[in-house]
Each structure stands twice: as C-alpha cells, then as structure tokens.
Coordinates of C-alpha atoms in Angstrom, one line a residue:
Chain V
E41 CA 3.2 8.4 -2.3
A42 CA 5.2 5.5 -4.0
D43 CA 3.4 2.9 -5.8
I44 CA 5.3 -0.2 -4.0
Y45 CA 3.4 -3.3 -2.5
Q46 CA 4.4 -6.4 -0.5
T47 CA 2.4 -9.1 0.4
P48 CA 1.9 -10.6 2.5
R49 CA 2.3 -8.0 5.1
Y50 CA 2.5 -10.7 8.1
L51 CA 3.4 -14.2 7.9
V52 CA 3.5 -17.0 11.0
I53 CA 5.0 -20.3 9.5
G54 CA 6.5 -23.6 11.0
T55 CA 10.2 -24.6 10.2
G56 CA 10.7 -25.9 7.1
K57 CA 7.9 -24.5 5.2
K58 CA 8.9 -22.7 1.7
I59 CA 7.8 -19.3 1.5
T60 CA 7.7 -16.5 -1.0
L61 CA 7.4 -12.7 -0.3
E62 CA 6.0 -11.0 -2.9
C63 CA 7.0 -7.3 -4.1
S64 CA 5.8 -5.1 -6.9
Q65 CA 5.8 -2.0 -8.0
T66 CA 4.1 0.3 -10.7
M67 CA 6.8 3.3 -11.4
G68 CA 8.8 1.2 -13.7
H69 CA 11.8 1.5 -11.7
D70 CA 14.8 -0.7 -12.9
K71 CA 16.3 -1.1 -9.3
M72 CA 14.9 -3.0 -6.8
Y73 CA 16.3 -4.1 -3.4
W74 CA 15.4 -6.6 -0.3
Y75 CA 16.4 -5.5 3.1
Q76 CA 16.3 -7.0 6.4
Q77 CA 15.6 -5.4 9.4
D78 CA 15.5 -6.5 13.2
P79 CA 13.7 -4.4 16.0
G80 CA 15.6 -1.3 16.7
M81 CA 18.3 -2.0 14.2
E82 CA 19.6 -0.6 10.9
L83 CA 18.4 -2.3 7.4
H84 CA 20.7 -4.9 5.8
L85 CA 20.7 -5.3 2.2
I86 CA 20.3 -8.7 1.4
H87 CA 19.4 -8.9 -2.5
Y88 CA 19.5 -6.0 -5.1
S89 CA 18.8 -6.2 -9.0
Y90 CA 19.6 -3.5 -11.8
G91 CA 16.7 -4.8 -13.8
V92 CA 14.9 -8.1 -15.6
N93 CA 17.4 -11.1 -15.1
S94 CA 19.7 -9.2 -12.9
T95 CA 20.1 -10.3 -9.4
E96 CA 22.9 -9.8 -6.9
K97 CA 23.5 -10.4 -3.3
G98 CA 23.7 -7.8 -1.1
D99 CA 26.1 -7.2 2.0
L100 CA 24.2 -9.4 4.5
S101 CA 24.5 -12.8 4.0
S102 CA 21.0 -14.5 3.2
E103 CA 19.6 -18.0 2.6
S104 CA 17.1 -16.4 0.4
T105 CA 16.8 -16.3 -3.5
V106 CA 15.3 -13.8 -5.6
S107 CA 14.2 -13.5 -9.2
R108 CA 13.3 -10.9 -11.6
I109 CA 11.5 -11.7 -14.7
R110 CA 9.7 -8.9 -15.0
T111 CA 10.6 -5.1 -14.4
E112 CA 7.5 -4.3 -11.5
H113 CA 8.3 -7.8 -9.6
F114 CA 10.8 -9.0 -7.6
P115 CA 9.8 -12.0 -5.2
L116 CA 12.2 -13.3 -2.4
T117 CA 11.9 -16.9 -1.7
L118 CA 13.2 -18.9 1.2
E119 CA 13.1 -22.7 0.5
S120 CA 13.3 -24.0 3.9
A121 CA 12.3 -21.5 6.8
R122 CA 14.0 -21.3 10.3
P123 CA 13.6 -19.4 13.4
S124 CA 16.8 -17.5 12.4
H125 CA 14.6 -16.1 9.4
T126 CA 12.4 -14.4 11.7
S127 CA 12.4 -10.4 10.8
Q128 CA 11.0 -7.8 9.0
Y129 CA 11.7 -7.9 5.5
L130 CA 11.3 -4.4 3.2
C131 CA 11.4 -4.3 -0.4
A132 CA 12.6 -1.2 -2.2
S133 CA 12.9 0.3 -5.8
R134 CA 14.9 3.3 -6.8
G135 CA 14.5 5.5 -9.7
Q136 CA 14.5 9.2 -11.1
G137 CA 12.8 11.4 -8.9
L138 CA 10.4 14.3 -9.9
Q139 CA 12.3 16.8 -8.0
S140 CA 15.7 16.7 -10.1
K141 CA 17.0 14.8 -13.0
S142 CA 20.4 13.8 -11.1
T143 CA 18.9 12.8 -8.1
D144 CA 16.6 9.7 -7.5
T145 CA 14.8 8.5 -4.3
Q146 CA 14.7 4.7 -2.9
Y147 CA 10.7 4.0 -2.3
F148 CA 10.0 1.5 0.5
G149 CA 7.4 -0.9 0.4
P150 CA 5.5 -1.6 3.9
G151 CA 7.2 -4.4 4.9
T152 CA 6.4 -8.2 5.6
R153 CA 7.0 -9.2 9.4
L154 CA 8.1 -12.8 9.0
T155 CA 8.1 -15.1 12.1
V156 CA 9.6 -18.8 11.9
L157 CA 8.2 -21.0 14.8
Chain C
K1046 CA 35.3 2.7 6.4
N1047 CA 31.8 4.3 5.3
Q1048 CA 29.6 4.8 8.3
V1049 CA 26.6 6.6 9.1
E1050 CA 26.2 7.4 13.1
Q1051 CA 22.8 8.8 14.5
S1052 CA 22.4 10.8 17.9
P1053 CA 20.7 10.3 20.1
Q1054 CA 19.4 6.7 20.0
S1055 CA 16.2 7.4 21.7
L1056 CA 14.4 10.7 22.4
I1057 CA 11.2 11.7 24.3
I1058 CA 9.6 15.1 23.8
L1059 CA 6.4 16.5 25.3
E1060 CA 3.7 17.3 22.5
G1061 CA 4.3 20.5 21.0
K1062 CA 8.2 20.8 21.8
N1063 CA 10.8 20.8 19.0
C1064 CA 13.8 18.7 18.6
T1065 CA 16.8 18.0 16.3
L1066 CA 18.1 14.8 15.6
Q1067 CA 21.8 14.4 14.4
C1068 CA 23.3 12.4 11.7
N1069 CA 27.3 12.4 11.3
Y1070 CA 28.9 10.1 8.2
T1071 CA 32.2 9.3 6.7
V1072 CA 31.0 8.2 3.6
S1073 CA 32.9 9.4 0.4
P1074 CA 32.6 10.1 -2.2
F1075 CA 29.1 11.8 -1.3
S1076 CA 26.5 11.9 -3.6
N1077 CA 23.2 12.8 -1.6
L1078 CA 21.8 12.5 2.2
R1079 CA 18.2 11.4 2.9
W1080 CA 16.2 11.5 6.0
Y1081 CA 13.3 8.8 6.3
K1082 CA 10.8 8.3 8.8
Q1083 CA 9.7 5.1 9.8
D1084 CA 6.7 4.1 11.8
T1085 CA 6.7 0.8 13.7
G1086 CA 5.9 -1.9 11.4
R1087 CA 6.3 0.2 8.0
G1088 CA 8.6 0.7 5.4
P1089 CA 10.7 4.0 5.7
V1090 CA 9.5 7.2 4.2
S1091 CA 11.3 9.6 2.8
L1092 CA 11.0 13.2 4.2
T1093 CA 14.3 15.2 2.8
I1094 CA 17.0 14.6 0.3
M1095 CA 19.8 16.9 -0.2
T1096 CA 22.8 16.9 -2.7
F1097 CA 26.3 18.3 -1.8
S1098 CA 25.6 21.8 -2.6
E1099 CA 22.5 22.2 -0.5
N1100 CA 22.5 23.5 3.1
T1101 CA 18.7 23.0 3.9
K1102 CA 15.9 21.7 3.0
S1103 CA 12.4 21.8 4.4
N1104 CA 9.1 19.7 4.4
G1105 CA 6.4 21.0 6.3
R1106 CA 7.4 20.9 10.1
Y1107 CA 10.5 19.0 9.4
T1108 CA 14.0 21.1 8.3
A1109 CA 17.3 19.3 7.3
T1110 CA 20.7 20.7 7.3
L1111 CA 23.6 19.6 5.6
D1112 CA 27.6 20.7 6.4
A1113 CA 29.3 18.7 3.7
D1114 CA 32.5 19.9 4.9
T1115 CA 32.0 18.7 8.6
K1116 CA 29.8 15.5 7.4
Q1117 CA 27.0 16.5 9.6
S1118 CA 23.5 16.6 9.0
S1119 CA 20.5 17.3 11.3
L1120 CA 17.3 17.0 11.2
H1121 CA 14.9 19.6 13.2
I1122 CA 11.3 19.0 14.1
T1123 CA 9.0 22.0 15.0
A1124 CA 5.9 21.9 16.9
S1125 CA 6.0 18.2 17.9
Q1126 CA 2.6 16.2 17.0
L1127 CA 1.8 12.7 18.7
S1128 CA 2.6 11.3 15.1
D1129 CA 5.5 12.1 14.8
S1130 CA 6.5 9.2 16.9
A1131 CA 8.7 7.1 14.8
S1132 CA 12.1 6.3 14.0
Y1133 CA 13.9 8.7 11.9
I1134 CA 16.6 7.2 9.8
C1135 CA 19.6 9.0 8.1
V1136 CA 20.8 7.5 4.9
V1137 CA 23.6 8.7 2.9
S1138 CA 24.5 7.6 -0.9
D1139 CA 28.3 7.2 -2.5
R1140 CA 29.1 8.1 -6.1
G1141 CA 31.5 5.2 -6.2
S1142 CA 29.2 2.7 -8.1
T1143 CA 26.6 2.8 -10.5
L1144 CA 24.3 1.1 -7.9
G1145 CA 24.8 4.6 -5.6
R1146 CA 25.3 2.8 -2.7
L1147 CA 23.3 3.5 0.2
Y1148 CA 24.6 3.6 3.9
F1149 CA 22.0 3.7 6.5
G1150 CA 21.8 5.1 10.1
R1151 CA 20.5 2.8 12.7
G1152 CA 18.0 5.3 13.5
T1153 CA 16.8 8.0 16.2
Q1154 CA 13.6 6.3 18.0
L1155 CA 11.2 9.4 18.9
T1156 CA 8.7 9.2 21.3
V1157 CA 6.0 12.0 21.5
W1158 CA 3.8 12.4 24.8
P1159 CA 0.8 14.3 25.1

C-alpha cells in the first residue's frame, strides 16, 4: 500500500474563503502531482513538482497555487474559493517501483472532496 | 494527438460473471500502460502495469493484456464480486519527456449486482 495522505477528506466552505489542501507522502518520491476530477470524468493534471522548490502548472488551468518546500509535502492553496472550484482533488507521487528498476508507479492519495457554497 | 479511449463507458454484470474492459490508445512514443481501480470517492489504486514487451499481467482475478502493435489493452475480471464495483481507469505513459507524461482514460464504471 502507498503511504500518501491527504487532509481534509471532505471540505465544505463558503465563497471567498482561503483554503489549503494538504498532501504528504513518506516514500521519498521526488515527483508529486495534483489532479482535479469531476464525477464520471477523467483526471486532469493541474500542478506537478519534480522536487523541492520545483513547481509547474499542468494541463488544466487552475486558480490554485502549490509549494514544495519539503520533499514529503505538497500543499495546494486556493486564495479565494468559488463554487466553480467544487470538485475532487487528488494528490499523487511517483518513484521507482519494487518490481522493476525501469518502471515507476504513481501512487494516489484518497482525495479531498471540496464543495464551495 | 495522444489519447486514451475506454469502452464501454459503463457496465453492469451479475456477481460471479466475467467481464472484459477495453482500452485503445494513440500515445506515442509508448512507455507503459497501467490499469487502476478507483472506488467511489477514493483515489485510484494500481492493479497492473505493463511495458512494451509484456503481453499479459495478472493480479489475482484481474488479468490485463497488451497489444502494442494495435495499441490496445484489455482488463479481464474473473468471477466478479460485489467489491469489484468501481471505475477502472486505463493510463498510458509516454517516453517523450523526463516527466513521463501520463494520459488518462475516462474510465469504465463497473457495477456488480448480487
């Protein structure tokens, strides 16, 4: 099982509030990711990081920001939440798997279900 | 354009029956293909991962196949159980960047009825 954690699991918040979604992993992975997923739809990459002090925007434009001050921690922040931000946010990390040195596996956290009223 | 298409979009089967889910991709250059299981409200969990040289990979009642020539993969579930009800996502990785870009299918929603 993967050691990647997200908090909170569920969050209901009013418009205009600042929120931070936490993500941490204990596998020592350099690569970490944030995905946004609406019900029944595919995952969309919104942010990724190669390592400490490295962050990049993904394919889907997002008003959120991320930081990577420590290898194990990759928080996502929304400065002013809006109803359009209502979605599930999935954090993932990636590194060398145990089965093969040439392939790696992306491990996902349990997700945060965000609802903005 | 690199894409991953899955079929069917949804599937309902009776407990104990077998089923096969399909994944077609156009991702190039190809690195590997993964099948994930995602329970409702949870993060995806990896079931299998296959590289170019692998044709079949099993994980318990789950068997994945890969035809790199036709760019097709399938996930076969044997003797389905109620706990198999979930979304099954096909994910293809390319070799075109250091990130190893991942392309996600929309998933097949499987429902197993008693």
